PDB file of C-alpha atoms in Angstrom:
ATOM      1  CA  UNK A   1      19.225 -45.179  15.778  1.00  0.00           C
ATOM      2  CA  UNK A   2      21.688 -43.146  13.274  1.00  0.00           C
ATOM      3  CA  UNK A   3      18.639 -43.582  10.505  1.00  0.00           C
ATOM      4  CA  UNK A   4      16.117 -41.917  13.060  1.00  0.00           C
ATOM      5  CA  UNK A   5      18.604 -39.169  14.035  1.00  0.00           C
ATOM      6  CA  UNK A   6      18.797 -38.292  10.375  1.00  0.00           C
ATOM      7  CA  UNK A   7      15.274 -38.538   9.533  1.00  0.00           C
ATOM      8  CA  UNK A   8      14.692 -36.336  12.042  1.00  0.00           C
ATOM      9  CA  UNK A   9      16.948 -33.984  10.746  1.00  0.00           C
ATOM     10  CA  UNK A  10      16.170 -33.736   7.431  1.00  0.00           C
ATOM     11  CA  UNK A  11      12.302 -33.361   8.648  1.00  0.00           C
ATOM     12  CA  UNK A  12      13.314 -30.711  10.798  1.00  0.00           C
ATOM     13  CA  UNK A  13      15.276 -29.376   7.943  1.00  0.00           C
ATOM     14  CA  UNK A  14      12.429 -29.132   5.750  1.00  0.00           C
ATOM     15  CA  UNK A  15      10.273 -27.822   7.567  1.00  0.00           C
ATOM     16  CA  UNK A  16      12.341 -24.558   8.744  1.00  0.00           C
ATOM     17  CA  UNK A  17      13.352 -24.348   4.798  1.00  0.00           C
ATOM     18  CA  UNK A  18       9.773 -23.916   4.141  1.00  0.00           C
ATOM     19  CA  UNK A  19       8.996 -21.050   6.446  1.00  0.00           C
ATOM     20  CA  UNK A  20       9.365 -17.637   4.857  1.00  0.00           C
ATOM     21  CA  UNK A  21      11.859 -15.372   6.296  1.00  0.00           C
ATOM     22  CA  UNK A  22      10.457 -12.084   7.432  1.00  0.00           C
ATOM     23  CA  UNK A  23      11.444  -8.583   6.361  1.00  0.00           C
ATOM     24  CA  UNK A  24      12.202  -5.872   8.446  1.00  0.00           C
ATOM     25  CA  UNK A  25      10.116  -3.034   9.117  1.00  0.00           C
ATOM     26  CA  UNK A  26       9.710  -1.136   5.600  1.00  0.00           C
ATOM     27  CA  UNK A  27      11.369   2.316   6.263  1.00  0.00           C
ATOM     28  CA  UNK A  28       8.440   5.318   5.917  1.00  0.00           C
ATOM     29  CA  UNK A  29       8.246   7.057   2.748  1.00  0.00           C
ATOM     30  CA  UNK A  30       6.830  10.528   3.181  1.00  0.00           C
ATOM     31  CA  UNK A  31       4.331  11.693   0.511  1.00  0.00           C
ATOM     32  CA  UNK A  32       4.184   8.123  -1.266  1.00  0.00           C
ATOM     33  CA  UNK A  33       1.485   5.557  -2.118  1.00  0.00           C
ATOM     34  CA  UNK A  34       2.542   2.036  -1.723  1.00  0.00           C
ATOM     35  CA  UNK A  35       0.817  -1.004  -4.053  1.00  0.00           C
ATOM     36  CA  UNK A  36       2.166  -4.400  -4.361  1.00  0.00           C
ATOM     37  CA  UNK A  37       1.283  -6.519  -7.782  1.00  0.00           C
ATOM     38  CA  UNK A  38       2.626 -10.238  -6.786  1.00  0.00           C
ATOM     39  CA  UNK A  39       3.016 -11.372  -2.791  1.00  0.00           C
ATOM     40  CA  UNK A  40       5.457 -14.492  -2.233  1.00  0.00           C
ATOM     41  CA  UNK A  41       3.819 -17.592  -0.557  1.00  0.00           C
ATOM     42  CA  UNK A  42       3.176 -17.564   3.528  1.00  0.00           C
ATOM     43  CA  UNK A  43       1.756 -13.833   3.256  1.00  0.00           C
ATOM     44  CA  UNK A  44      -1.122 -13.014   4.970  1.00  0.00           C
ATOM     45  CA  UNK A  45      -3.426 -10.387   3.732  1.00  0.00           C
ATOM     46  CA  UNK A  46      -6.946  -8.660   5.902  1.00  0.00           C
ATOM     47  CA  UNK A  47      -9.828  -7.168   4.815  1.00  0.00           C
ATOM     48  CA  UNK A  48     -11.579  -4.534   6.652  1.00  0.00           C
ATOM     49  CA  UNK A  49     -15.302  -3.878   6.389  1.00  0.00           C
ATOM     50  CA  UNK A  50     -16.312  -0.340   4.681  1.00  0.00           C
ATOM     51  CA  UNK A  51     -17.733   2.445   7.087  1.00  0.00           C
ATOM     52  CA  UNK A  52     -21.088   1.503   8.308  1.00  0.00           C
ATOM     53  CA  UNK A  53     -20.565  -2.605   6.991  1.00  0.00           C
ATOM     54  CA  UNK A  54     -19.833  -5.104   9.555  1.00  0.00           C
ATOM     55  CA  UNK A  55     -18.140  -8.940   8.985  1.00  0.00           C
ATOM     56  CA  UNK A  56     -20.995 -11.319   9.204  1.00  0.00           C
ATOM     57  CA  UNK A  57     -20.660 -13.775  12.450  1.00  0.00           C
ATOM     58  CA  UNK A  58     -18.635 -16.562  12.507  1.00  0.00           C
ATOM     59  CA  UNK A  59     -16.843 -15.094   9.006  1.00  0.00           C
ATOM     60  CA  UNK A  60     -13.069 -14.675   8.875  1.00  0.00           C
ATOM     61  CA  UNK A  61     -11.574 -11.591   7.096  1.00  0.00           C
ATOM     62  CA  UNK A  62      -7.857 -13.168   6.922  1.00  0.00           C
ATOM     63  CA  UNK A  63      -5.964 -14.686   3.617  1.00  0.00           C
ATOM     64  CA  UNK A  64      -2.958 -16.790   3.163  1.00  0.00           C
ATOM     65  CA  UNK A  65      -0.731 -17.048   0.086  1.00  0.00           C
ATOM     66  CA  UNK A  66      -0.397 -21.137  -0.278  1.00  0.00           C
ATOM     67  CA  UNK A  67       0.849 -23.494  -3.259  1.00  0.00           C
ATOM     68  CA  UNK A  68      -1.815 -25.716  -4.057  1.00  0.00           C
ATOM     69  CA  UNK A  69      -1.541 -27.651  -6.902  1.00  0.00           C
ATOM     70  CA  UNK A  70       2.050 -26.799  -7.457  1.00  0.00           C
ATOM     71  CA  UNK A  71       0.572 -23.300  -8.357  1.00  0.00           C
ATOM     72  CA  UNK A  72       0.225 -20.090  -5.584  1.00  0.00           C
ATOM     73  CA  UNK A  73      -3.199 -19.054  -4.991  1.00  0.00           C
ATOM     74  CA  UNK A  74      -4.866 -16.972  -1.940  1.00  0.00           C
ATOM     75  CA  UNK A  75      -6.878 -19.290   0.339  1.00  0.00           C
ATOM     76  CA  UNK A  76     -10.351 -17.580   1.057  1.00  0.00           C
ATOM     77  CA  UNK A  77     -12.789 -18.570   3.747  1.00  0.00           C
ATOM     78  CA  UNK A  78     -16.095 -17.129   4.001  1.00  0.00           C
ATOM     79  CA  UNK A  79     -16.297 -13.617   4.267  1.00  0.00           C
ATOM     80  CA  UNK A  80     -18.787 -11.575   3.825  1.00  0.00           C
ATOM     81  CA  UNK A  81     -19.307  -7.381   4.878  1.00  0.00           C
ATOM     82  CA  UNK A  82     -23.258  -6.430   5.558  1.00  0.00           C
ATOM     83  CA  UNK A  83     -24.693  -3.186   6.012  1.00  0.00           C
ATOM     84  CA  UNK A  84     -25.106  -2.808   9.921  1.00  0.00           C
ATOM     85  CA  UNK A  85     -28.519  -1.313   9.241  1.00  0.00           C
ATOM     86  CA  UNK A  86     -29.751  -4.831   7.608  1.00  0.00           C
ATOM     87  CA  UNK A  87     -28.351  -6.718  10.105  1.00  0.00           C
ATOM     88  CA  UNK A  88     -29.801  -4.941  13.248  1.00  0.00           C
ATOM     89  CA  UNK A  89     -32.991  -4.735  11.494  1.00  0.00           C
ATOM     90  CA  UNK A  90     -33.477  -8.646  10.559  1.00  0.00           C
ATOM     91  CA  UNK A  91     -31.282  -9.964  13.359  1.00  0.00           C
ATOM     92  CA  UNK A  92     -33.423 -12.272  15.077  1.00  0.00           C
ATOM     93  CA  UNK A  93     -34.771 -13.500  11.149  1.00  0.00           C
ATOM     94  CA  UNK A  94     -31.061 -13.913  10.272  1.00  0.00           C
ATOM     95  CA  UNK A  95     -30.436 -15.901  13.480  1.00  0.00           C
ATOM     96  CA  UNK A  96     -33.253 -18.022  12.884  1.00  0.00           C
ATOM     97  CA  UNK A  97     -32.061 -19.029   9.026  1.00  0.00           C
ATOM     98  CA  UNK A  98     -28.714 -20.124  10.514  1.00  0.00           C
ATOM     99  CA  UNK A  99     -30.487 -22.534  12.843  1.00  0.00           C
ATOM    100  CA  UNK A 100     -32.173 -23.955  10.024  1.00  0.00           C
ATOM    101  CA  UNK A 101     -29.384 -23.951   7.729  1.00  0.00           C
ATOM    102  CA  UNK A 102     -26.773 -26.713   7.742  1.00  0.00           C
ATOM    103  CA  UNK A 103     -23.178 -25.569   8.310  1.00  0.00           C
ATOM    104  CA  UNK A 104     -21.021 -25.011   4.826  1.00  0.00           C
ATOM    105  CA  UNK A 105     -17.772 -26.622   4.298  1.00  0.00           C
ATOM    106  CA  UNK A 106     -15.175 -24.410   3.639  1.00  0.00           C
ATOM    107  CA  UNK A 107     -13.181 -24.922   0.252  1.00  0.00           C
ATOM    108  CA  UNK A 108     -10.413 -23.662  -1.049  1.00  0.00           C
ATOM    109  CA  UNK A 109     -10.674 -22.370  -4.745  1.00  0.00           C
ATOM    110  CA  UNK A 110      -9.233 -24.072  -7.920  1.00  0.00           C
ATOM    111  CA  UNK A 111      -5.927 -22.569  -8.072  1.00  0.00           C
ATOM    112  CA  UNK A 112      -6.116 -20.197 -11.360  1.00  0.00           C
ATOM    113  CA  UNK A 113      -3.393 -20.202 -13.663  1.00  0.00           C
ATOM    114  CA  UNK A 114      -1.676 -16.651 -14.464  1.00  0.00           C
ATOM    115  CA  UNK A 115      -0.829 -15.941 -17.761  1.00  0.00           C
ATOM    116  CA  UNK A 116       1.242 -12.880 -16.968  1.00  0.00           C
ATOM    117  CA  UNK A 117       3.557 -14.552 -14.619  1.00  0.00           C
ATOM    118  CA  UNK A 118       6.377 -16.842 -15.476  1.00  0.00           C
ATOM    119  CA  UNK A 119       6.577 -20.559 -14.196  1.00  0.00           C
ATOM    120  CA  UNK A 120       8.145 -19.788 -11.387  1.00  0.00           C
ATOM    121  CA  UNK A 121       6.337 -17.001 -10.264  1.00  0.00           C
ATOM    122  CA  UNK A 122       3.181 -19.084 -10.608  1.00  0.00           C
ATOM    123  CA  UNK A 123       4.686 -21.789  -7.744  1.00  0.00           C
ATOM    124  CA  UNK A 124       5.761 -18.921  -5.553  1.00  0.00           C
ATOM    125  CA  UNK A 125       3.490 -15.972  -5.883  1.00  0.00           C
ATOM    126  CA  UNK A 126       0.391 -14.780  -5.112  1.00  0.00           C
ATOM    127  CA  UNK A 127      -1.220 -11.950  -7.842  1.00  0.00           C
ATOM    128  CA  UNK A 128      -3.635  -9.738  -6.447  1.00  0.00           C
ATOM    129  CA  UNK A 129      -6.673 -10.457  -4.102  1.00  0.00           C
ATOM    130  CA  UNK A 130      -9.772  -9.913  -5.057  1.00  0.00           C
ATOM    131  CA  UNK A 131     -12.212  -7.968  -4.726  1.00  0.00           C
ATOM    132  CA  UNK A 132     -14.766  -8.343  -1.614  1.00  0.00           C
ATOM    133  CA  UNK A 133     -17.908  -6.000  -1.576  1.00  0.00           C
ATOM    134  CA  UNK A 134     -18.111  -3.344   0.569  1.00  0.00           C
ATOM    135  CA  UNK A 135     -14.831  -4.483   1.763  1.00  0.00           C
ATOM    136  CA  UNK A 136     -10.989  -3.068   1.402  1.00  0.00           C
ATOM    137  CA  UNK A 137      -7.335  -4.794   2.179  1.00  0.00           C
ATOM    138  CA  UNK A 138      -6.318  -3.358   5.197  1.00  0.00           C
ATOM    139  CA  UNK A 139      -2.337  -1.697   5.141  1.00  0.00           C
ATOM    140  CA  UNK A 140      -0.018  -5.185   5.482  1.00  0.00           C
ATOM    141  CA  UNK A 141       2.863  -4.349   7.947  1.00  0.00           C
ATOM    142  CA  UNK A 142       4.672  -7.845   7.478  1.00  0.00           C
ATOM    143  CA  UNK A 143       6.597  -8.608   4.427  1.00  0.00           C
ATOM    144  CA  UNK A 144       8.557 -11.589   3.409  1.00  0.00           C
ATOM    145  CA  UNK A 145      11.791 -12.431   1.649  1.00  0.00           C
ATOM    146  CA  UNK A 146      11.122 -11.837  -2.079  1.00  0.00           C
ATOM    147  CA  UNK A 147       8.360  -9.088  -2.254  1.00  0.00           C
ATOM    148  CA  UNK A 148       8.637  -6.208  -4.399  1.00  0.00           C
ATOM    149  CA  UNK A 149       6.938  -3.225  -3.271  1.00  0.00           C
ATOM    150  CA  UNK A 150       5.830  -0.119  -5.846  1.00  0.00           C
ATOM    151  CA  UNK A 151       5.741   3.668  -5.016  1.00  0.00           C
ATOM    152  CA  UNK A 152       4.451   6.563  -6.728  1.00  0.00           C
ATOM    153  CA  UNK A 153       4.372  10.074  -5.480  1.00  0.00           C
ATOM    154  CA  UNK A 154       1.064  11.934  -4.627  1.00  0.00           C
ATOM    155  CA  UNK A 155      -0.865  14.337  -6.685  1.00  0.00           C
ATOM    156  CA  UNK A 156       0.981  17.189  -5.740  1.00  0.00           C
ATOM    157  CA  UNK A 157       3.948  15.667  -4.453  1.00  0.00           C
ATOM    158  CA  UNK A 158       5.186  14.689  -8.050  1.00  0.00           C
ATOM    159  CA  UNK A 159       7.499  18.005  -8.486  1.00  0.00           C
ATOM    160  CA  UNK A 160      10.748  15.834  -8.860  1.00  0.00           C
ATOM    161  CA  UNK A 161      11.754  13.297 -11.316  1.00  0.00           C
ATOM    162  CA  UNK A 162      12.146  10.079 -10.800  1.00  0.00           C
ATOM    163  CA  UNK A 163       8.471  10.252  -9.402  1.00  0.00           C
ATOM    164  CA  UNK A 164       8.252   6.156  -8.935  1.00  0.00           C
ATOM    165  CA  UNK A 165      10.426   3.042  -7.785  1.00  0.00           C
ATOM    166  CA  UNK A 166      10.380  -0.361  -6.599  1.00  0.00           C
ATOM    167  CA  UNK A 167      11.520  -1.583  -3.902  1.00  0.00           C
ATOM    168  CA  UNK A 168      12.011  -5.458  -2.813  1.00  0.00           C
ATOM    169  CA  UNK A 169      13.004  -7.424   0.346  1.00  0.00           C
ATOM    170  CA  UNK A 170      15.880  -9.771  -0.134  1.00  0.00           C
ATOM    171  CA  UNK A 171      18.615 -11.452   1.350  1.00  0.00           C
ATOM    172  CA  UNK A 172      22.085 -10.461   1.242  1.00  0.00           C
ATOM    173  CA  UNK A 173      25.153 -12.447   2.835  1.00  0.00           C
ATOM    174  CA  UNK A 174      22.903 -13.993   4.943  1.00  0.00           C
ATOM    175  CA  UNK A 175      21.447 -10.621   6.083  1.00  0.00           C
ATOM    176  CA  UNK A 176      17.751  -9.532   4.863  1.00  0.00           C
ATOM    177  CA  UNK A 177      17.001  -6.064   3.868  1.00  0.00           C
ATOM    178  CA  UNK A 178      15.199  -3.648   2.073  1.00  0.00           C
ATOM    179  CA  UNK A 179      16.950  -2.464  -1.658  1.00  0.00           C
ATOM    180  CA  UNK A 180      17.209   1.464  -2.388  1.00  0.00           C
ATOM    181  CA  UNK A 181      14.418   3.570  -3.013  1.00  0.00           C
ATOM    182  CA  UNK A 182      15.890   6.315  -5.853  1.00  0.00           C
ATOM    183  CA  UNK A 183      13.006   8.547  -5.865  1.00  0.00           C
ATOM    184  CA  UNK A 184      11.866  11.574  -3.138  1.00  0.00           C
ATOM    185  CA  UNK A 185       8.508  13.047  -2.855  1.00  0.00           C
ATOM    186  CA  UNK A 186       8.215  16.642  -2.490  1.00  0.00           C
ATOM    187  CA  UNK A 187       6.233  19.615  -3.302  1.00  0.00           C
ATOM    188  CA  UNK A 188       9.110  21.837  -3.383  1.00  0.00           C
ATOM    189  CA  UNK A 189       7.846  24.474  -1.306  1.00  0.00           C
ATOM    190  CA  UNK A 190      10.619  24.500   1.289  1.00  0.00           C
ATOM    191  CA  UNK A 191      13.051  25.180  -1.415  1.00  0.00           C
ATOM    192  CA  UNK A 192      12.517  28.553  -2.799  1.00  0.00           C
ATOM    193  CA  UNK A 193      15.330  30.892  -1.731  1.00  0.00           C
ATOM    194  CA  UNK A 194      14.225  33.669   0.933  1.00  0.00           C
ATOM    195  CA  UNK A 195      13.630  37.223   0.066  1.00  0.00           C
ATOM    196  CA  UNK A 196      16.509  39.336   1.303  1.00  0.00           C
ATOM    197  CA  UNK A 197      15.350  42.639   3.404  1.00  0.00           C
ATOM    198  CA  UNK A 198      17.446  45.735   4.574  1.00  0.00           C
ATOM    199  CA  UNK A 199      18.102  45.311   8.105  1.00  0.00           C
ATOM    200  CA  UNK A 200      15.129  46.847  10.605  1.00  0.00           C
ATOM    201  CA  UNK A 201      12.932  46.738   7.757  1.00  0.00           C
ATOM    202  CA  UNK A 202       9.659  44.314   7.433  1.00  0.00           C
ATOM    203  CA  UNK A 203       9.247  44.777   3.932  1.00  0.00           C
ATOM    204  CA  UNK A 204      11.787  44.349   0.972  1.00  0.00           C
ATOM    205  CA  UNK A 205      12.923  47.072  -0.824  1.00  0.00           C
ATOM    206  CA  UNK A 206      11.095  48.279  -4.297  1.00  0.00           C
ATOM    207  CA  UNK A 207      12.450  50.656  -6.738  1.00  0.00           C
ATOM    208  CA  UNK A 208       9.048  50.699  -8.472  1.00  0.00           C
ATOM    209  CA  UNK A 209       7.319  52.011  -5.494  1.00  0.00           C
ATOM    210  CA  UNK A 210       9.351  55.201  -5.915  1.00  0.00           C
ATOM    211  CA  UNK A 211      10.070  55.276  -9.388  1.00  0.00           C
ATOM    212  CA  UNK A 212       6.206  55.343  -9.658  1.00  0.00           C
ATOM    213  CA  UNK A 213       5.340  58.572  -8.113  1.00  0.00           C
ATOM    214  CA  UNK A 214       8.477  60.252  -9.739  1.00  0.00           C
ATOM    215  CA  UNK A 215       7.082  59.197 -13.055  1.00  0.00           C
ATOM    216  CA  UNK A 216       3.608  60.331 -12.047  1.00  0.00           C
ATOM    217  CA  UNK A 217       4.506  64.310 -10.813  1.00  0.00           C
ATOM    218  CA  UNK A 218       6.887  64.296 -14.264  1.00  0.00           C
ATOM    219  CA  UNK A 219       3.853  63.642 -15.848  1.00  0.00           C
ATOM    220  CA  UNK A 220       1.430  66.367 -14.339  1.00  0.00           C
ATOM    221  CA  UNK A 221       4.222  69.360 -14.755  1.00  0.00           C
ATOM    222  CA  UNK A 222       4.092  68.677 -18.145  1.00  0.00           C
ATOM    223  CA  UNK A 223       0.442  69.116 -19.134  1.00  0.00           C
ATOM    224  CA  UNK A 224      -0.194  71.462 -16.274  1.00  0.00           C
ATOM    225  CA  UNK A 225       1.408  74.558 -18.627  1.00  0.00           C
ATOM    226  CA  UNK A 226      -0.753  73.016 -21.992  1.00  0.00           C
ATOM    227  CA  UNK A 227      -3.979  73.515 -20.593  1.00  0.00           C
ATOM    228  CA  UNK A 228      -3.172  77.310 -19.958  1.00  0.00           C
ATOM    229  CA  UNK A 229      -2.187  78.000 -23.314  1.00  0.00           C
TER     230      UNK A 229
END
């Protein structure tokens, strides 16, 4: 009975040691693009279909990052993104070809070995997706323990150095959280310092408005008397 108890336990154990710990929500960085170049395993990832492309029936836009082979690697299913035109055109065609066609297996692709990332980031992260026609990765809203996230400033945002940092979920004393971002955004055009005025006036004051016409009736006085003589 004592040998169950701790089989049981240590099965249990395992299992809840395997599941990724979730981050918390990624605080909002104004004026930033966010890109991610490695994703640690248990993260799901989603396509979305271009404008005016739609996910072919029965195909699944979702990914997983899973060790297989003692090496991460996304797990694809079928997916494919047609243009709606085609497809409402040739539907009843189309239908008619997947009557006749046997169903495909899913497989899951040969795990590919990085040669970028270390040994241990091959058994516990992902690299980048790839690419699906006509097809995007949709904005990923859960993170887990271990990802590092990368942020640059936007074209005309960039005023301030440091224009780019990291960022990267981890866990500290037990509690998870996001490290320091050391960079801010702007465009510096709340910062210039406000032109003073004279009180009950709307526009500053400008010696070269009246310095201007001084100069001018100087100037007139003095060749008005040459022309005469």
């Amino acid at each position: 009975m004592e040998l169950k108890c701790l089989l049981m336990w240590l099965l249990f154990g395992s299992v809840k040691g395997n599941k990724p710990d979730k981050c918390p929500t990624l605080p909002r960085t104004k004026f930033a693009d966010v890109t991610a170049e490695t994703y640690p395993l248990g993260t799901k990832l989603y396509y979305e279909c271009d404008s005016g492309y739609t996910r072919r029936s029965g195909h699944y836009l979702g990914i997983r990052c899973q060790r297989i082979q003692q090496v991460a690697s996304w797990v694809y299913k079928e997916l494919e993104c047609i243009d709606e035109k085609i497809l409402l055109s040739t539907a009843p065609t189309m239908e008619l070809d997947f009557t006749q066609k046997p169903e495909r297996k899913t497989q899951s692709p040969a795990p590919q070995k990085r040669e970028n990332l270390s040994e241990f980031d091959q058994k516990h992260f992902c690299g980048l997706p790839r690419t699906i026609p006509h097809a995007s990765l949709s904005l990923n809203r859960q993170y887990y323990v271990g990802q590092v996230l990368h942020f640059k400033c936007q074209s005309g945002y960039d005023k301030r150095s440091p224009t780019s940092g990291t960022r990267m979920c981890t866990k500290v004393s037990g509690k998870i959280i996001w490290t320091p971002l050391d960079m801010r955004c702007t465009n510096d055009s709340d910062e210039w310092p406000p032109q003073s005025t004279e009180p009950g006036s709307t526009h500053p004051p400008s010696s070269s408005s009246v310095i201007l016409p001084v100069t001018a009736i100087f100037f007139v006085l003095l060749i008005i008397p040459a022309v005469f003589v």
